[in-house]
């Protein structure tokens, strides 16, 4: 019996994401293994690698970074149950239940809210405010 692939279980919007390859590249760019069409995600945001039974995540100089259990990091080791934040999306590291349907990769962007159409074509991601700040101002 094979061990199920680890996956990112969505804690906020979006689908669960399967880590079914040894190295998975996440970002907005069409060459990424997992494409997330959000202004808060860089073109090549981060990569996850399965190394010696564990998972290592590395930020690829993204604008909004990655966080492990709320702490911003450049690189870190993940274990089952950890929370990974990519831009503004939160995931928990876990395994897919044996009876669960296969996770869906997010490929197409949802319709933008009224008045935000011009932002969908931005080449650069939009920075997020740091936790504890209001509109980017220190708390």
mmCIF file with all atom_site columns, N, CA and C in Angstrom, residues 40-103:
data_model
loop_
_atom_site.group_PDB
_atom_site.id
_atom_site.type_symbol
_atom_site.label_atom_id
_atom_site.label_alt_id
_atom_site.label_comp_id
_atom_site.label_asym_id
_atom_site.label_entity_id
_atom_site.label_seq_id
_atom_site.pdbx_PDB_ins_code
_atom_site.Cartn_x
_atom_site.Cartn_y
_atom_site.Cartn_z
_atom_site.occupancy
_atom_site.B_iso_or_equiv
_atom_site.pdbx_formal_charge
_atom_site.auth_seq_id
_atom_site.auth_comp_id
_atom_site.auth_asym_id
_atom_site.auth_atom_id
_atom_site.pdbx_PDB_model_num
ATOM 1   N N  . UNK A 1 40  ? -1.641  38.839 -5.096  1.00 0.00 ? 40  UNK A N  1
ATOM 2   C CA . UNK A 1 40  ? -0.808  38.735 -3.895  1.00 0.00 ? 40  UNK A CA 1
ATOM 3   C C  . UNK A 1 40  ? 0.288   37.681 -4.035  1.00 0.00 ? 40  UNK A C  1
ATOM 4   N N  . UNK A 1 41  ? 0.285   36.970 -5.164  1.00 0.00 ? 41  UNK A N  1
ATOM 5   C CA . UNK A 1 41  ? 1.245   35.899 -5.425  1.00 0.00 ? 41  UNK A CA 1
ATOM 6   C C  . UNK A 1 41  ? 2.194   36.364 -6.528  1.00 0.00 ? 41  UNK A C  1
ATOM 7   N N  . UNK A 1 42  ? 3.499   36.175 -6.323  1.00 0.00 ? 42  UNK A N  1
ATOM 8   C CA . UNK A 1 42  ? 4.486   36.547 -7.341  1.00 0.00 ? 42  UNK A CA 1
ATOM 9   C C  . UNK A 1 42  ? 4.466   35.542 -8.486  1.00 0.00 ? 42  UNK A C  1
ATOM 10  N N  . UNK A 1 43  ? 5.066   35.939 -9.599  1.00 0.00 ? 43  UNK A N  1
ATOM 11  C CA . UNK A 1 43  ? 5.087   35.040 -10.772 1.00 0.00 ? 43  UNK A CA 1
ATOM 12  C C  . UNK A 1 43  ? 5.700   33.696 -10.409 1.00 0.00 ? 43  UNK A C  1
ATOM 13  N N  . UNK A 1 44  ? 6.827   33.701 -9.740  1.00 0.00 ? 44  UNK A N  1
ATOM 14  C CA . UNK A 1 44  ? 7.447   32.472 -9.225  1.00 0.00 ? 44  UNK A CA 1
ATOM 15  C C  . UNK A 1 44  ? 7.647   32.733 -7.737  1.00 0.00 ? 44  UNK A C  1
ATOM 16  N N  . UNK A 1 45  ? 6.667   32.326 -6.941  1.00 0.00 ? 45  UNK A N  1
ATOM 17  C CA . UNK A 1 45  ? 6.576   32.711 -5.538  1.00 0.00 ? 45  UNK A CA 1
ATOM 18  C C  . UNK A 1 45  ? 7.442   31.843 -4.624  1.00 0.00 ? 45  UNK A C  1
ATOM 19  N N  . UNK A 1 46  ? 7.253   30.510 -4.703  1.00 0.00 ? 46  UNK A N  1
ATOM 20  C CA . UNK A 1 46  ? 8.001   29.613 -3.822  1.00 0.00 ? 46  UNK A CA 1
ATOM 21  C C  . UNK A 1 46  ? 8.060   28.217 -4.434  1.00 0.00 ? 46  UNK A C  1
ATOM 22  N N  . UNK A 1 47  ? 8.908   27.383 -3.862  1.00 0.00 ? 47  UNK A N  1
ATOM 23  C CA . UNK A 1 47  ? 8.941   25.989 -4.295  1.00 0.00 ? 47  UNK A CA 1
ATOM 24  C C  . UNK A 1 47  ? 8.942   25.106 -3.056  1.00 0.00 ? 47  UNK A C  1
ATOM 25  N N  . UNK A 1 48  ? 8.350   23.926 -3.206  1.00 0.00 ? 48  UNK A N  1
ATOM 26  C CA . UNK A 1 48  ? 8.322   22.929 -2.145  1.00 0.00 ? 48  UNK A CA 1
ATOM 27  C C  . UNK A 1 48  ? 9.009   21.683 -2.671  1.00 0.00 ? 48  UNK A C  1
ATOM 28  N N  . UNK A 1 49  ? 9.893   21.100 -1.867  1.00 0.00 ? 49  UNK A N  1
ATOM 29  C CA . UNK A 1 49  ? 10.626  19.903 -2.272  1.00 0.00 ? 49  UNK A CA 1
ATOM 30  C C  . UNK A 1 49  ? 10.474  18.836 -1.203  1.00 0.00 ? 49  UNK A C  1
ATOM 31  N N  . UNK A 1 50  ? 10.240  17.613 -1.649  1.00 0.00 ? 50  UNK A N  1
ATOM 32  C CA . UNK A 1 50  ? 10.184  16.480 -0.730  1.00 0.00 ? 50  UNK A CA 1
ATOM 33  C C  . UNK A 1 50  ? 11.611  15.953 -0.589  1.00 0.00 ? 50  UNK A C  1
ATOM 34  N N  . UNK A 1 51  ? 12.150  16.069 0.622   1.00 0.00 ? 51  UNK A N  1
ATOM 35  C CA . UNK A 1 51  ? 13.538  15.711 0.895   1.00 0.00 ? 51  UNK A CA 1
ATOM 36  C C  . UNK A 1 51  ? 13.590  14.780 2.097   1.00 0.00 ? 51  UNK A C  1
ATOM 37  N N  . UNK A 1 52  ? 14.100  13.573 1.898   1.00 0.00 ? 52  UNK A N  1
ATOM 38  C CA . UNK A 1 52  ? 14.297  12.604 2.978   1.00 0.00 ? 52  UNK A CA 1
ATOM 39  C C  . UNK A 1 52  ? 13.073  12.469 3.870   1.00 0.00 ? 52  UNK A C  1
ATOM 40  N N  . UNK A 1 53  ? 11.924  12.305 3.261   1.00 0.00 ? 53  UNK A N  1
ATOM 41  C CA . UNK A 1 53  ? 10.696  12.088 4.026   1.00 0.00 ? 53  UNK A CA 1
ATOM 42  C C  . UNK A 1 53  ? 10.048  13.345 4.573   1.00 0.00 ? 53  UNK A C  1
ATOM 43  N N  . UNK A 1 54  ? 10.669  14.510 4.393   1.00 0.00 ? 54  UNK A N  1
ATOM 44  C CA . UNK A 1 54  ? 10.099  15.768 4.851   1.00 0.00 ? 54  UNK A CA 1
ATOM 45  C C  . UNK A 1 54  ? 9.839   16.687 3.680   1.00 0.00 ? 54  UNK A C  1
ATOM 46  N N  . UNK A 1 55  ? 9.326   17.866 3.983   1.00 0.00 ? 55  UNK A N  1
ATOM 47  C CA . UNK A 1 55  ? 9.036   18.859 2.952   1.00 0.00 ? 55  UNK A CA 1
ATOM 48  C C  . UNK A 1 55  ? 9.776   20.142 3.314   1.00 0.00 ? 55  UNK A C  1
ATOM 49  N N  . UNK A 1 56  ? 10.518  20.669 2.341   1.00 0.00 ? 56  UNK A N  1
ATOM 50  C CA . UNK A 1 56  ? 11.225  21.938 2.520   1.00 0.00 ? 56  UNK A CA 1
ATOM 51  C C  . UNK A 1 56  ? 10.567  22.957 1.601   1.00 0.00 ? 56  UNK A C  1
ATOM 52  N N  . UNK A 1 57  ? 10.296  24.157 2.133   1.00 0.00 ? 57  UNK A N  1
ATOM 53  C CA . UNK A 1 57  ? 9.732   25.236 1.333   1.00 0.00 ? 57  UNK A CA 1
ATOM 54  C C  . UNK A 1 57  ? 10.764  26.358 1.267   1.00 0.00 ? 57  UNK A C  1
ATOM 55  N N  . UNK A 1 58  ? 10.856  26.993 0.091   1.00 0.00 ? 58  UNK A N  1
ATOM 56  C CA . UNK A 1 58  ? 11.793  28.106 -0.093  1.00 0.00 ? 58  UNK A CA 1
ATOM 57  C C  . UNK A 1 58  ? 11.087  29.234 -0.822  1.00 0.00 ? 58  UNK A C  1
ATOM 58  N N  . UNK A 1 59  ? 11.197  30.443 -0.265  1.00 0.00 ? 59  UNK A N  1
ATOM 59  C CA . UNK A 1 59  ? 10.674  31.653 -0.905  1.00 0.00 ? 59  UNK A CA 1
ATOM 60  C C  . UNK A 1 59  ? 11.607  32.003 -2.064  1.00 0.00 ? 59  UNK A C  1
ATOM 61  N N  . UNK A 1 60  ? 11.060  32.347 -3.201  1.00 0.00 ? 60  UNK A N  1
ATOM 62  C CA . UNK A 1 60  ? 11.854  32.690 -4.376  1.00 0.00 ? 60  UNK A CA 1
ATOM 63  C C  . UNK A 1 60  ? 11.890  34.199 -4.580  1.00 0.00 ? 60  UNK A C  1
ATOM 64  N N  . UNK A 1 61  ? 12.210  34.937 -3.514  1.00 0.00 ? 61  UNK A N  1
ATOM 65  C CA . UNK A 1 61  ? 12.292  36.407 -3.533  1.00 0.00 ? 61  UNK A CA 1
ATOM 66  C C  . UNK A 1 61  ? 10.949  37.029 -3.908  1.00 0.00 ? 61  UNK A C  1
ATOM 67  N N  . UNK A 1 62  ? 9.860   36.461 -3.384  1.00 0.00 ? 62  UNK A N  1
ATOM 68  C CA . UNK A 1 62  ? 8.527   36.984 -3.667  1.00 0.00 ? 62  UNK A CA 1
ATOM 69  C C  . UNK A 1 62  ? 8.293   38.287 -2.917  1.00 0.00 ? 62  UNK A C  1
ATOM 70  N N  . UNK A 1 63  ? 7.334   39.062 -3.388  1.00 0.00 ? 63  UNK A N  1
ATOM 71  C CA . UNK A 1 63  ? 6.998   40.322 -2.733  1.00 0.00 ? 63  UNK A CA 1
ATOM 72  C C  . UNK A 1 63  ? 6.378   40.096 -1.358  1.00 0.00 ? 63  UNK A C  1
ATOM 73  N N  . UNK A 1 64  ? 5.426   39.168 -1.260  1.00 0.00 ? 64  UNK A N  1
ATOM 74  C CA . UNK A 1 64  ? 4.675   38.975 -0.021  1.00 0.00 ? 64  UNK A CA 1
ATOM 75  C C  . UNK A 1 64  ? 5.165   37.811 0.825   1.00 0.00 ? 64  UNK A C  1
ATOM 76  N N  . UNK A 1 65  ? 6.147   37.074 0.361   1.00 0.00 ? 65  UNK A N  1
ATOM 77  C CA . UNK A 1 65  ? 6.803   36.060 1.154   1.00 0.00 ? 65  UNK A CA 1
ATOM 78  C C  . UNK A 1 65  ? 5.965   34.846 1.510   1.00 0.00 ? 65  UNK A C  1
ATOM 79  N N  . UNK A 1 66  ? 6.566   34.025 2.373   1.00 0.00 ? 66  UNK A N  1
ATOM 80  C CA . UNK A 1 66  ? 5.913   32.841 2.908   1.00 0.00 ? 66  UNK A CA 1
ATOM 81  C C  . UNK A 1 66  ? 6.034   32.877 4.420   1.00 0.00 ? 66  UNK A C  1
ATOM 82  N N  . UNK A 1 67  ? 5.116   32.200 5.079   1.00 0.00 ? 67  UNK A N  1
ATOM 83  C CA . UNK A 1 67  ? 5.136   32.111 6.544   1.00 0.00 ? 67  UNK A CA 1
ATOM 84  C C  . UNK A 1 67  ? 4.895   30.669 6.945   1.00 0.00 ? 67  UNK A C  1
ATOM 85  N N  . UNK A 1 68  ? 5.630   30.230 7.940   1.00 0.00 ? 68  UNK A N  1
ATOM 86  C CA . UNK A 1 68  ? 5.402   28.917 8.538   1.00 0.00 ? 68  UNK A CA 1
ATOM 87  C C  . UNK A 1 68  ? 4.909   29.175 9.956   1.00 0.00 ? 68  UNK A C  1
ATOM 88  N N  . UNK A 1 69  ? 3.697   28.703 10.229  1.00 0.00 ? 69  UNK A N  1
ATOM 89  C CA . UNK A 1 69  ? 3.068   28.910 11.539  1.00 0.00 ? 69  UNK A CA 1
ATOM 90  C C  . UNK A 1 69  ? 3.121   30.384 11.964  1.00 0.00 ? 69  UNK A C  1
ATOM 91  N N  . UNK A 1 70  ? 2.873   31.281 10.993  1.00 0.00 ? 70  UNK A N  1
ATOM 92  C CA . UNK A 1 70  ? 2.780   32.713 11.276  1.00 0.00 ? 70  UNK A CA 1
ATOM 93  C C  . UNK A 1 70  ? 4.096   33.465 11.220  1.00 0.00 ? 70  UNK A C  1
ATOM 94  N N  . UNK A 1 71  ? 5.233   32.780 11.115  1.00 0.00 ? 71  UNK A N  1
ATOM 95  C CA . UNK A 1 71  ? 6.533   33.450 11.118  1.00 0.00 ? 71  UNK A CA 1
ATOM 96  C C  . UNK A 1 71  ? 7.075   33.524 9.684   1.00 0.00 ? 71  UNK A C  1
ATOM 97  N N  . UNK A 1 72  ? 7.400   34.746 9.244   1.00 0.00 ? 72  UNK A N  1
ATOM 98  C CA . UNK A 1 72  ? 7.935   34.914 7.889   1.00 0.00 ? 72  UNK A CA 1
ATOM 99  C C  . UNK A 1 72  ? 9.331   34.304 7.825   1.00 0.00 ? 72  UNK A C  1
ATOM 100 N N  . UNK A 1 73  ? 9.562   33.484 6.805   1.00 0.00 ? 73  UNK A N  1
ATOM 101 C CA . UNK A 1 73  ? 10.845  32.796 6.637   1.00 0.00 ? 73  UNK A CA 1
ATOM 102 C C  . UNK A 1 73  ? 11.257  32.847 5.170   1.00 0.00 ? 73  UNK A C  1
ATOM 103 N N  . UNK A 1 74  ? 12.535  32.656 4.931   1.00 0.00 ? 74  UNK A N  1
ATOM 104 C CA . UNK A 1 74  ? 13.036  32.516 3.562   1.00 0.00 ? 74  UNK A CA 1
ATOM 105 C C  . UNK A 1 74  ? 12.989  31.047 3.147   1.00 0.00 ? 74  UNK A C  1
ATOM 106 N N  . UNK A 1 75  ? 13.251  30.170 4.108   1.00 0.00 ? 75  UNK A N  1
ATOM 107 C CA . UNK A 1 75  ? 13.246  28.733 3.856   1.00 0.00 ? 75  UNK A CA 1
ATOM 108 C C  . UNK A 1 75  ? 12.926  28.031 5.169   1.00 0.00 ? 75  UNK A C  1
ATOM 109 N N  . UNK A 1 76  ? 12.282  26.879 5.069   1.00 0.00 ? 76  UNK A N  1
ATOM 110 C CA . UNK A 1 76  ? 11.982  26.141 6.290   1.00 0.00 ? 76  UNK A CA 1
ATOM 111 C C  . UNK A 1 76  ? 11.524  24.722 6.030   1.00 0.00 ? 76  UNK A C  1
ATOM 112 N N  . UNK A 1 77  ? 11.636  23.910 7.059   1.00 0.00 ? 77  UNK A N  1
ATOM 113 C CA . UNK A 1 77  ? 11.198  22.520 7.025   1.00 0.00 ? 77  UNK A CA 1
ATOM 114 C C  . UNK A 1 77  ? 9.740   22.477 7.489   1.00 0.00 ? 77  UNK A C  1
ATOM 115 N N  . UNK A 1 78  ? 8.893   21.763 6.738   1.00 0.00 ? 78  UNK A N  1
ATOM 116 C CA . UNK A 1 78  ? 7.485   21.629 7.089   1.00 0.00 ? 78  UNK A CA 1
ATOM 117 C C  . UNK A 1 78  ? 7.209   20.222 7.584   1.00 0.00 ? 78  UNK A C  1
ATOM 118 N N  . UNK A 1 79  ? 6.291   20.120 8.531   1.00 0.00 ? 79  UNK A N  1
ATOM 119 C CA . UNK A 1 79  ? 5.848   18.800 8.974   1.00 0.00 ? 79  UNK A CA 1
ATOM 120 C C  . UNK A 1 79  ? 4.323   18.789 8.967   1.00 0.00 ? 79  UNK A C  1
ATOM 121 N N  . UNK A 1 80  ? 3.764   17.601 8.985   1.00 0.00 ? 80  UNK A N  1
ATOM 122 C CA . UNK A 1 80  ? 2.313   17.449 8.965   1.00 0.00 ? 80  UNK A CA 1
ATOM 123 C C  . UNK A 1 80  ? 1.715   18.274 10.102  1.00 0.00 ? 80  UNK A C  1
ATOM 124 N N  . UNK A 1 81  ? 0.697   19.060 9.778   1.00 0.00 ? 81  UNK A N  1
ATOM 125 C CA . UNK A 1 81  ? 0.033   19.911 10.768  1.00 0.00 ? 81  UNK A CA 1
ATOM 126 C C  . UNK A 1 81  ? 0.495   21.354 10.754  1.00 0.00 ? 81  UNK A C  1
ATOM 127 N N  . UNK A 1 82  ? 1.666   21.636 10.163  1.00 0.00 ? 82  UNK A N  1
ATOM 128 C CA . UNK A 1 82  ? 2.151   23.017 10.093  1.00 0.00 ? 82  UNK A CA 1
ATOM 129 C C  . UNK A 1 82  ? 1.235   23.837 9.193   1.00 0.00 ? 82  UNK A C  1
ATOM 130 N N  . UNK A 1 83  ? 1.195   25.147 9.453   1.00 0.00 ? 83  UNK A N  1
ATOM 131 C CA . UNK A 1 83  ? 0.449   26.070 8.602   1.00 0.00 ? 83  UNK A CA 1
ATOM 132 C C  . UNK A 1 83  ? 1.437   26.824 7.727   1.00 0.00 ? 83  UNK A C  1
ATOM 133 N N  . UNK A 1 84  ? 1.187   26.820 6.416   1.00 0.00 ? 84  UNK A N  1
ATOM 134 C CA . UNK A 1 84  ? 2.010   27.535 5.454   1.00 0.00 ? 84  UNK A CA 1
ATOM 135 C C  . UNK A 1 84  ? 1.160   28.618 4.816   1.00 0.00 ? 84  UNK A C  1
ATOM 136 N N  . UNK A 1 85  ? 1.652   29.858 4.875   1.00 0.00 ? 85  UNK A N  1
ATOM 137 C CA . UNK A 1 85  ? 0.967   30.974 4.217   1.00 0.00 ? 85  UNK A CA 1
ATOM 138 C C  . UNK A 1 85  ? 1.789   31.376 3.006   1.00 0.00 ? 85  UNK A C  1
ATOM 139 N N  . UNK A 1 86  ? 1.144   31.370 1.844   1.00 0.00 ? 86  UNK A N  1
ATOM 140 C CA . UNK A 1 86  ? 1.768   31.769 0.585   1.00 0.00 ? 86  UNK A CA 1
ATOM 141 C C  . UNK A 1 86  ? 1.040   33.028 0.141   1.00 0.00 ? 86  UNK A C  1
ATOM 142 N N  . UNK A 1 87  ? 1.725   34.183 0.227   1.00 0.00 ? 87  UNK A N  1
ATOM 143 C CA . UNK A 1 87  ? 1.046   35.452 -0.061  1.00 0.00 ? 87  UNK A CA 1
ATOM 144 C C  . UNK A 1 87  ? -0.032  35.665 0.981   1.00 0.00 ? 87  UNK A C  1
ATOM 145 N N  . UNK A 1 88  ? -1.307  35.600 0.559   1.00 0.00 ? 88  UNK A N  1
ATOM 146 C CA . UNK A 1 88  ? -2.415  35.751 1.511   1.00 0.00 ? 88  UNK A CA 1
ATOM 147 C C  . UNK A 1 88  ? -3.236  34.467 1.645   1.00 0.00 ? 88  UNK A C  1
ATOM 148 N N  . UNK A 1 89  ? -2.738  33.353 1.093   1.00 0.00 ? 89  UNK A N  1
ATOM 149 C CA . UNK A 1 89  ? -3.468  32.088 1.158   1.00 0.00 ? 89  UNK A CA 1
ATOM 150 C C  . UNK A 1 89  ? -2.862  31.190 2.228   1.00 0.00 ? 89  UNK A C  1
ATOM 151 N N  . UNK A 1 90  ? -3.730  30.616 3.063   1.00 0.00 ? 90  UNK A N  1
ATOM 152 C CA . UNK A 1 90  ? -3.275  29.778 4.177   1.00 0.00 ? 90  UNK A CA 1
ATOM 153 C C  . UNK A 1 90  ? -3.579  28.310 3.892   1.00 0.00 ? 90  UNK A C  1
ATOM 154 N N  . UNK A 1 91  ? -2.590  27.468 4.181   1.00 0.00 ? 91  UNK A N  1
ATOM 155 C CA . UNK A 1 91  ? -2.715  26.028 3.981   1.00 0.00 ? 91  UNK A CA 1
ATOM 156 C C  . UNK A 1 91  ? -2.183  25.294 5.200   1.00 0.00 ? 91  UNK A C  1
ATOM 157 N N  . UNK A 1 92  ? -2.694  24.094 5.417   1.00 0.00 ? 92  UNK A N  1
ATOM 158 C CA . UNK A 1 92  ? -2.142  23.209 6.438   1.00 0.00 ? 92  UNK A CA 1
ATOM 159 C C  . UNK A 1 92  ? -1.524  22.026 5.701   1.00 0.00 ? 92  UNK A C  1
ATOM 160 N N  . UNK A 1 93  ? -0.364  21.581 6.168   1.00 0.00 ? 93  UNK A N  1
ATOM 161 C CA . UNK A 1 93  ? 0.301   20.437 5.557   1.00 0.00 ? 93  UNK A CA 1
ATOM 162 C C  . UNK A 1 93  ? -0.381  19.172 6.063   1.00 0.00 ? 93  UNK A C  1
ATOM 163 N N  . UNK A 1 94  ? -0.805  18.324 5.127   1.00 0.00 ? 94  UNK A N  1
ATOM 164 C CA . UNK A 1 94  ? -1.489  17.101 5.511   1.00 0.00 ? 94  UNK A CA 1
ATOM 165 C C  . UNK A 1 94  ? -1.434  16.080 4.399   1.00 0.00 ? 94  UNK A C  1
ATOM 166 N N  . UNK A 1 95  ? -2.175  15.006 4.584   1.00 0.00 ? 95  UNK A N  1
ATOM 167 C CA . UNK A 1 95  ? -2.317  13.966 3.569   1.00 0.00 ? 95  UNK A CA 1
ATOM 168 C C  . UNK A 1 95  ? -3.778  13.921 3.177   1.00 0.00 ? 95  UNK A C  1
ATOM 169 N N  . UNK A 1 96  ? -4.020  13.611 1.918   1.00 0.00 ? 96  UNK A N  1
ATOM 170 C CA . UNK A 1 96  ? -5.389  13.488 1.432   1.00 0.00 ? 96  UNK A CA 1
ATOM 171 C C  . UNK A 1 96  ? -6.016  12.242 2.035   1.00 0.00 ? 96  UNK A C  1
ATOM 172 N N  . UNK A 1 97  ? -7.269  12.327 2.495   1.00 0.00 ? 97  UNK A N  1
ATOM 173 C CA . UNK A 1 97  ? -7.958  11.124 2.946   1.00 0.00 ? 97  UNK A CA 1
ATOM 174 C C  . UNK A 1 97  ? -8.068  10.145 1.773   1.00 0.00 ? 97  UNK A C  1
ATOM 175 N N  . UNK A 1 98  ? -8.055  8.855  2.066   1.00 0.00 ? 98  UNK A N  1
ATOM 176 C CA . UNK A 1 98  ? -8.081  7.832  1.018   1.00 0.00 ? 98  UNK A CA 1
ATOM 177 C C  . UNK A 1 98  ? -9.317  7.940  0.139   1.00 0.00 ? 98  UNK A C  1
ATOM 178 N N  . UNK A 1 99  ? -10.437 8.428  0.688   1.00 0.00 ? 99  UNK A N  1
ATOM 179 C CA . UNK A 1 99  ? -11.680 8.490  -0.084  1.00 0.00 ? 99  UNK A CA 1
ATOM 180 C C  . UNK A 1 99  ? -11.923 9.859  -0.711  1.00 0.00 ? 99  UNK A C  1
ATOM 181 N N  . UNK A 1 100 ? -11.041 10.795 -0.486  1.00 0.00 ? 100 UNK A N  1
ATOM 182 C CA . UNK A 1 100 ? -11.251 12.149 -1.005  1.00 0.00 ? 100 UNK A CA 1
ATOM 183 C C  . UNK A 1 100 ? -10.987 12.197 -2.504  1.00 0.00 ? 100 UNK A C  1
ATOM 184 N N  . UNK A 1 101 ? -11.724 13.036 -3.230  1.00 0.00 ? 101 UNK A N  1
ATOM 185 C CA . UNK A 1 101 ? -11.435 13.213 -4.650  1.00 0.00 ? 101 UNK A CA 1
ATOM 186 C C  . UNK A 1 101 ? -10.080 13.895 -4.820  1.00 0.00 ? 101 UNK A C  1
ATOM 187 N N  . UNK A 1 102 ? -9.493  13.732 -5.978  1.00 0.00 ? 102 UNK A N  1
ATOM 188 C CA . UNK A 1 102 ? -8.188  14.333 -6.253  1.00 0.00 ? 102 UNK A CA 1
ATOM 189 C C  . UNK A 1 102 ? -8.293  15.846 -6.148  1.00 0.00 ? 102 UNK A C  1
ATOM 190 N N  . UNK A 1 103 ? -7.269  16.508 -5.564  1.00 0.00 ? 103 UNK A N  1
ATOM 191 C CA . UNK A 1 103 ? -7.305  17.971 -5.477  1.00 0.00 ? 103 UNK A CA 1
ATOM 192 C C  . UNK A 1 103 ? -7.271  18.598 -6.861  1.00 0.00 ? 103 UNK A C  1
#
